[in-house]
PDB file of C-alpha atoms in Angstrom:
ATOM      1  CA  MET A   1    -107.423 -90.089 -60.914  1.00  0.00           C
ATOM      2  CA  ALA A   2    -109.708 -92.565 -59.183  1.00  0.00           C
ATOM      3  CA  SER A   3    -112.377 -91.496 -56.697  1.00  0.00           C
ATOM      4  CA  PRO A   4    -111.048 -90.641 -53.200  1.00  0.00           C
ATOM      5  CA  SER A   5    -112.654 -93.746 -51.686  1.00  0.00           C
ATOM      6  CA  ALA A   6    -110.614 -95.937 -54.064  1.00  0.00           C
ATOM      7  CA  VAL A   7    -107.228 -94.404 -53.160  1.00  0.00           C
ATOM      8  CA  PRO A   8    -104.869 -97.158 -51.974  1.00  0.00           C
ATOM      9  CA  PRO A   9    -103.723 -96.682 -48.362  1.00  0.00           C
ATOM     10  CA  ALA A  10    -100.012 -96.818 -49.328  1.00  0.00           C
ATOM     11  CA  PHE A  11    -100.513 -93.968 -51.796  1.00  0.00           C
ATOM     12  CA  ALA A  12    -102.537 -91.938 -49.271  1.00  0.00           C
ATOM     13  CA  ARG A  13     -99.765 -92.323 -46.641  1.00  0.00           C
ATOM     14  CA  ALA A  14     -97.128 -91.250 -49.182  1.00  0.00           C
ATOM     15  CA  VAL A  15     -99.162 -88.156 -50.117  1.00  0.00           C
ATOM     16  CA  ASP A  16     -99.583 -87.230 -46.446  1.00  0.00           C
ATOM     17  CA  ALA A  17     -95.812 -87.452 -45.928  1.00  0.00           C
ATOM     18  CA  LEU A  18     -95.117 -85.293 -48.992  1.00  0.00           C
ATOM     19  CA  ARG A  19     -97.500 -82.620 -47.666  1.00  0.00           C
ATOM     20  CA  ALA A  20     -95.103 -81.912 -44.777  1.00  0.00           C
ATOM     21  CA  PRO A  21     -93.631 -78.426 -44.542  1.00  0.00           C
ATOM     22  CA  ALA A  22     -90.296 -77.669 -46.157  1.00  0.00           C
ATOM     23  CA  PRO A  23     -87.304 -78.123 -43.860  1.00  0.00           C
ATOM     24  CA  ARG A  24     -85.935 -74.639 -44.594  1.00  0.00           C
ATOM     25  CA  PRO A  25     -87.604 -71.231 -44.864  1.00  0.00           C
ATOM     26  CA  GLU A  26     -85.865 -70.575 -48.224  1.00  0.00           C
ATOM     27  CA  ILE A  27     -87.876 -73.382 -49.855  1.00  0.00           C
ATOM     28  CA  LEU A  28     -91.523 -72.708 -50.639  1.00  0.00           C
ATOM     29  CA  LEU A  29     -93.611 -75.822 -51.383  1.00  0.00           C
ATOM     30  CA  GLU A  30     -97.085 -75.974 -52.871  1.00  0.00           C
ATOM     31  CA  GLU A  31     -99.322 -78.648 -54.312  1.00  0.00           C
ATOM     32  CA  ILE A  32     -99.806 -78.532 -58.073  1.00  0.00           C
ATOM     33  CA  ALA A  33    -101.817 -80.531 -60.572  1.00  0.00           C
ATOM     34  CA  ALA A  34    -100.207 -83.900 -61.193  1.00  0.00           C
ATOM     35  CA  PRO A  35     -99.913 -85.480 -64.630  1.00  0.00           C
ATOM     36  CA  GLN A  36    -102.800 -87.897 -65.078  1.00  0.00           C
ATOM     37  CA  ARG A  37    -101.525 -90.182 -67.840  1.00  0.00           C
ATOM     38  CA  LEU A  38     -98.403 -91.578 -66.204  1.00  0.00           C
ATOM     39  CA  ALA A  39    -100.051 -93.745 -63.542  1.00  0.00           C
ATOM     40  CA  PRO A  40    -103.510 -94.453 -62.109  1.00  0.00           C
ATOM     41  CA  PHE A  41    -102.650 -92.330 -59.033  1.00  0.00           C
ATOM     42  CA  ALA A  42    -100.476 -89.220 -59.006  1.00  0.00           C
ATOM     43  CA  PHE A  43     -99.632 -86.340 -56.699  1.00  0.00           C
ATOM     44  CA  ALA A  44     -97.269 -83.398 -57.271  1.00  0.00           C
ATOM     45  CA  ILE A  45     -95.650 -80.526 -55.442  1.00  0.00           C
ATOM     46  CA  SER A  46     -93.579 -77.654 -56.704  1.00  0.00           C
ATOM     47  CA  ALA A  47     -90.751 -75.856 -54.969  1.00  0.00           C
ATOM     48  CA  THR A  48     -89.354 -72.377 -55.282  1.00  0.00           C
ATOM     49  CA  VAL A  49     -85.950 -71.758 -53.694  1.00  0.00           C
ATOM     50  CA  LEU A  50     -85.078 -68.230 -52.612  1.00  0.00           C
ATOM     51  CA  ARG A  51     -81.628 -66.851 -51.851  1.00  0.00           C
ATOM     52  CA  SER A  52     -81.518 -63.298 -50.469  1.00  0.00           C
ATOM     53  CA  GLY A  53     -85.124 -62.914 -51.631  1.00  0.00           C
ATOM     54  CA  ASP A  54     -84.404 -63.882 -55.255  1.00  0.00           C
ATOM     55  CA  GLU A  55     -85.712 -67.054 -56.893  1.00  0.00           C
ATOM     56  CA  VAL A  56     -82.628 -69.100 -57.787  1.00  0.00           C
ATOM     57  CA  ALA A  57     -84.055 -72.586 -58.298  1.00  0.00           C
ATOM     58  CA  GLY A  58     -87.308 -74.409 -58.696  1.00  0.00           C
ATOM     59  CA  GLY A  59     -88.580 -77.879 -59.138  1.00  0.00           C
ATOM     60  CA  ARG A  60     -91.356 -80.427 -59.117  1.00  0.00           C
ATOM     61  CA  LEU A  61     -91.635 -83.712 -57.293  1.00  0.00           C
ATOM     62  CA  ILE A  62     -94.219 -86.131 -58.637  1.00  0.00           C
ATOM     63  CA  LEU A  63     -95.435 -89.233 -56.849  1.00  0.00           C
ATOM     64  CA  LEU A  64     -96.764 -91.955 -59.157  1.00  0.00           C
ATOM     65  CA  HIS A  65     -98.569 -95.096 -58.026  1.00  0.00           C
ATOM     66  CA  ASP A  66     -99.654 -98.043 -60.132  1.00  0.00           C
ATOM     67  CA  PRO A  67    -101.128-100.759 -57.875  1.00  0.00           C
ATOM     68  CA  ALA A  68    -100.375-103.342 -60.582  1.00  0.00           C
ATOM     69  CA  GLY A  69     -96.701-102.437 -60.413  1.00  0.00           C
ATOM     70  CA  HIS A  70     -94.444-101.382 -63.218  1.00  0.00           C
ATOM     71  CA  GLU A  71     -91.542-103.542 -64.400  1.00  0.00           C
ATOM     72  CA  ALA A  72     -89.219-100.618 -65.177  1.00  0.00           C
ATOM     73  CA  TRP A  73     -89.898 -99.102 -61.745  1.00  0.00           C
ATOM     74  CA  HIS A  74     -89.113-102.318 -59.848  1.00  0.00           C
ATOM     75  CA  GLY A  75     -92.183-101.554 -57.750  1.00  0.00           C
ATOM     76  CA  ASP A  76     -95.534 -99.833 -57.710  1.00  0.00           C
ATOM     77  CA  ILE A  77     -94.543 -96.331 -56.531  1.00  0.00           C
ATOM     78  CA  ARG A  78     -92.154 -93.972 -58.320  1.00  0.00           C
ATOM     79  CA  LEU A  79     -90.862 -90.482 -57.546  1.00  0.00           C
ATOM     80  CA  VAL A  80     -90.001 -88.225 -60.471  1.00  0.00           C
ATOM     81  CA  THR A  81     -88.323 -84.834 -60.268  1.00  0.00           C
ATOM     82  CA  LEU A  82     -87.325 -81.931 -62.436  1.00  0.00           C
ATOM     83  CA  VAL A  83     -85.150 -79.244 -60.837  1.00  0.00           C
ATOM     84  CA  THR A  84     -83.787 -76.144 -62.551  1.00  0.00           C
ATOM     85  CA  ALA A  85     -81.356 -73.576 -61.183  1.00  0.00           C
ATOM     86  CA  GLU A  86     -79.382 -70.587 -62.310  1.00  0.00           C
ATOM     87  CA  LEU A  87     -75.643 -71.193 -62.290  1.00  0.00           C
ATOM     88  CA  GLU A  88     -72.975 -68.849 -61.059  1.00  0.00           C
ATOM     89  CA  ASP A  89     -70.554 -67.856 -63.834  1.00  0.00           C
ATOM     90  CA  ASP A  90     -67.646 -69.774 -62.305  1.00  0.00           C
ATOM     91  CA  LEU A  91     -69.659 -73.033 -62.287  1.00  0.00           C
ATOM     92  CA  ALA A  92     -71.098 -72.772 -65.792  1.00  0.00           C
ATOM     93  CA  GLY A  93     -68.070 -74.227 -67.562  1.00  0.00           C
ATOM     94  CA  ASP A  94     -67.016 -76.756 -64.929  1.00  0.00           C
ATOM     95  CA  PRO A  95     -66.692 -80.155 -66.659  1.00  0.00           C
ATOM     96  CA  MET A  96     -67.355 -81.965 -63.347  1.00  0.00           C
ATOM     97  CA  LEU A  97     -70.614 -80.127 -62.636  1.00  0.00           C
ATOM     98  CA  SER A  98     -72.892 -82.836 -64.028  1.00  0.00           C
ATOM     99  CA  ALA A  99     -71.288 -85.552 -61.920  1.00  0.00           C
ATOM    100  CA  VAL A 100     -71.363 -83.345 -58.831  1.00  0.00           C
ATOM    101  CA  ALA A 101     -75.013 -82.399 -59.429  1.00  0.00           C
ATOM    102  CA  TRP A 102     -75.938 -86.085 -59.614  1.00  0.00           C
ATOM    103  CA  THR A 103     -74.311 -86.663 -56.217  1.00  0.00           C
ATOM    104  CA  TRP A 104     -76.373 -83.797 -54.789  1.00  0.00           C
ATOM    105  CA  LEU A 105     -79.407 -86.019 -55.359  1.00  0.00           C
ATOM    106  CA  THR A 106     -78.001 -89.396 -54.352  1.00  0.00           C
ATOM    107  CA  ASP A 107     -76.094 -88.072 -51.334  1.00  0.00           C
ATOM    108  CA  ALA A 108     -79.140 -86.124 -50.117  1.00  0.00           C
ATOM    109  CA  LEU A 109     -81.378 -89.182 -50.351  1.00  0.00           C
ATOM    110  CA  ASP A 110     -78.767 -91.341 -48.618  1.00  0.00           C
ATOM    111  CA  GLN A 111     -78.123 -88.797 -45.843  1.00  0.00           C
ATOM    112  CA  HIS A 112     -81.841 -88.629 -45.042  1.00  0.00           C
ATOM    113  CA  GLY A 113     -82.295 -92.399 -45.004  1.00  0.00           C
ATOM    114  CA  ALA A 114     -84.516 -92.368 -48.099  1.00  0.00           C
ATOM    115  CA  ALA A 115     -84.117 -95.958 -49.334  1.00  0.00           C
ATOM    116  CA  TYR A 116     -84.474 -96.359 -53.107  1.00  0.00           C
ATOM    117  CA  THR A 117     -83.777 -98.517 -56.130  1.00  0.00           C
ATOM    118  CA  ALA A 118     -83.847 -98.129 -59.923  1.00  0.00           C
ATOM    119  CA  ILE A 119     -82.606 -94.521 -59.828  1.00  0.00           C
ATOM    120  CA  GLY A 120     -81.833 -92.828 -63.126  1.00  0.00           C
ATOM    121  CA  GLY A 121     -81.734 -89.399 -64.657  1.00  0.00           C
ATOM    122  CA  THR A 122     -79.995 -86.724 -66.667  1.00  0.00           C
ATOM    123  CA  ILE A 123     -78.141 -83.531 -65.847  1.00  0.00           C
ATOM    124  CA  THR A 124     -78.202 -80.754 -68.439  1.00  0.00           C
ATOM    125  CA  GLN A 125     -76.143 -77.554 -68.442  1.00  0.00           C
ATOM    126  CA  THR A 126     -77.129 -74.715 -70.773  1.00  0.00           C
ATOM    127  CA  THR A 127     -75.804 -71.254 -71.505  1.00  0.00           C
ATOM    128  CA  SER A 128     -77.799 -68.526 -73.184  1.00  0.00           C
ATOM    129  CA  THR A 129     -76.568 -65.384 -74.878  1.00  0.00           C
ATOM    130  CA  ARG A 130     -79.129 -62.855 -76.113  1.00  0.00           C
ATOM    131  CA  PHE A 131     -78.841 -61.076 -79.479  1.00  0.00           C
ATOM    132  CA  GLY A 132     -80.756 -58.541 -81.536  1.00  0.00           C
ATOM    133  CA  GLU A 133     -83.992 -57.338 -79.986  1.00  0.00           C
ATOM    134  CA  LEU A 134     -83.349 -59.553 -76.951  1.00  0.00           C
ATOM    135  CA  ALA A 135     -79.802 -58.266 -76.387  1.00  0.00           C
ATOM    136  CA  GLY A 136     -78.950 -56.709 -73.090  1.00  0.00           C
ATOM    137  CA  PRO A 137     -78.486 -58.944 -70.099  1.00  0.00           C
ATOM    138  CA  ALA A 138     -75.235 -60.800 -69.701  1.00  0.00           C
ATOM    139  CA  PRO A 139     -75.101 -64.457 -70.751  1.00  0.00           C
ATOM    140  CA  THR A 140     -76.831 -66.810 -68.326  1.00  0.00           C
ATOM    141  CA  ALA A 141     -76.214 -70.426 -67.417  1.00  0.00           C
ATOM    142  CA  ASP A 142     -78.692 -72.955 -66.066  1.00  0.00           C
ATOM    143  CA  LEU A 143     -78.650 -76.464 -64.671  1.00  0.00           C
ATOM    144  CA  GLU A 144     -81.472 -78.965 -65.081  1.00  0.00           C
ATOM    145  CA  VAL A 145     -81.785 -82.212 -63.126  1.00  0.00           C
ATOM    146  CA  ARG A 146     -84.304 -84.818 -64.301  1.00  0.00           C
ATOM    147  CA  ALA A 147     -84.444 -87.971 -62.230  1.00  0.00           C
ATOM    148  CA  SER A 148     -86.693 -90.729 -60.975  1.00  0.00           C
ATOM    149  CA  TRP A 149     -86.367 -93.466 -58.386  1.00  0.00           C
ATOM    150  CA  THR A 150     -88.428 -96.125 -56.659  1.00  0.00           C
ATOM    151  CA  PRO A 151     -88.719 -95.816 -52.881  1.00  0.00           C
ATOM    152  CA  THR A 152     -88.074 -99.171 -51.174  1.00  0.00           C
ATOM    153  CA  GLY A 153     -89.397 -98.180 -47.767  1.00  0.00           C
ATOM    154  CA  THR A 154     -92.416 -96.343 -46.430  1.00  0.00           C
ATOM    155  CA  ASP A 155     -90.705 -93.204 -45.068  1.00  0.00           C
ATOM    156  CA  PHE A 156     -91.722 -90.727 -47.755  1.00  0.00           C
ATOM    157  CA  GLY A 157     -90.869 -87.878 -45.397  1.00  0.00           C
ATOM    158  CA  ALA A 158     -87.230 -88.920 -45.806  1.00  0.00           C
ATOM    159  CA  HIS A 159     -87.608 -88.650 -49.585  1.00  0.00           C
ATOM    160  CA  LEU A 160     -89.098 -85.156 -49.229  1.00  0.00           C
ATOM    161  CA  GLN A 161     -86.255 -84.133 -46.908  1.00  0.00           C
ATOM    162  CA  GLY A 162     -83.656 -85.546 -49.300  1.00  0.00           C
ATOM    163  CA  TRP A 163     -85.273 -83.827 -52.282  1.00  0.00           C
ATOM    164  CA  CYS A 164     -85.303 -80.488 -50.430  1.00  0.00           C
ATOM    165  CA  ALA A 165     -81.634 -80.969 -49.496  1.00  0.00           C
ATOM    166  CA  MET A 166     -80.827 -81.575 -53.164  1.00  0.00           C
ATOM    167  CA  LEU A 167     -82.752 -78.401 -54.064  1.00  0.00           C
ATOM    168  CA  SER A 168     -80.687 -76.492 -51.490  1.00  0.00           C
ATOM    169  CA  SER A 169     -77.427 -77.761 -52.971  1.00  0.00           C
ATOM    170  CA  THR A 170     -78.568 -77.022 -56.508  1.00  0.00           C
ATOM    171  CA  ALA A 171     -79.529 -73.480 -55.482  1.00  0.00           C
ATOM    172  CA  GLY A 172     -76.187 -72.913 -53.755  1.00  0.00           C
ATOM    173  CA  LEU A 173     -77.681 -72.470 -50.287  1.00  0.00           C
ATOM    174  CA  PRO A 174     -75.292 -72.988 -47.382  1.00  0.00           C
ATOM    175  CA  PRO A 175     -75.975 -75.907 -45.047  1.00  0.00           C
ATOM    176  CA  PRO A 176     -78.687 -75.170 -42.434  1.00  0.00           C
ATOM    177  CA  GLY A 177     -77.323 -73.058 -39.597  1.00  0.00           C
ATOM    178  CA  VAL A 178     -74.396 -71.714 -41.653  1.00  0.00           C
ATOM    179  CA  THR A 179     -74.349 -68.033 -42.572  1.00  0.00           C
ATOM    180  CA  THR A 180     -72.285 -66.944 -45.558  1.00  0.00           C
ATOM    181  CA  LEU A 181     -70.140 -63.828 -45.227  1.00  0.00           C
ATOM    182  CA  GLY A 182     -72.240 -62.039 -47.866  1.00  0.00           C
ATOM    183  CA  ASP A 183     -75.458 -62.727 -45.932  1.00  0.00           C
ATOM    184  CA  ARG A 184     -73.900 -61.594 -42.660  1.00  0.00           C
ATOM    185  CA  ALA A 185     -72.558 -58.377 -44.219  1.00  0.00           C
ATOM    186  CA  GLN A 186     -76.038 -57.541 -45.533  1.00  0.00           C
ATOM    187  CA  ARG A 187     -77.592 -57.958 -42.070  1.00  0.00           C
ATOM    188  CA  VAL A 188     -74.823 -55.983 -40.318  1.00  0.00           C
ATOM    189  CA  GLY A 189     -74.757 -53.151 -42.860  1.00  0.00           C
TER     190      GLY A 189
END
């Protein structure tokens, strides 16, 4: 990465916006080392999503900036994400899950006013069954979202909010302010 005095103002403003606190207490954000070979300027955060105290999802959001622009990005700033989450058994085999998971990202960005272009990505569902020396736990299922998009505005806080909303959906958290019956029963009992 270039020296701090050479950091472009647009990149510095985007980094400041991405350093905002998470919108929900179940999402823990922290700065991590950004990949250095993808663009002249990079910044990254990671997220851990907790449900009832257990980690159920995690992810990274990487901000890339190339002042010269990048043809495939349709701009000079790109956001890249990787999100992984454990799946509930009843969702693991749902043939519509990939399409629904993609809308968790696009709807979240749209609902938070995070303007973008050139969005693309993949959704991967996996199931794992352990055998032999690793046998024991029941089969598990996971979801992985890999995506990138080019912000078309300057409100990077909206992109952070949208990304956190997508993390919440991926982790199966209820909307803010909504308590599930299971959560309420735990507090009452």
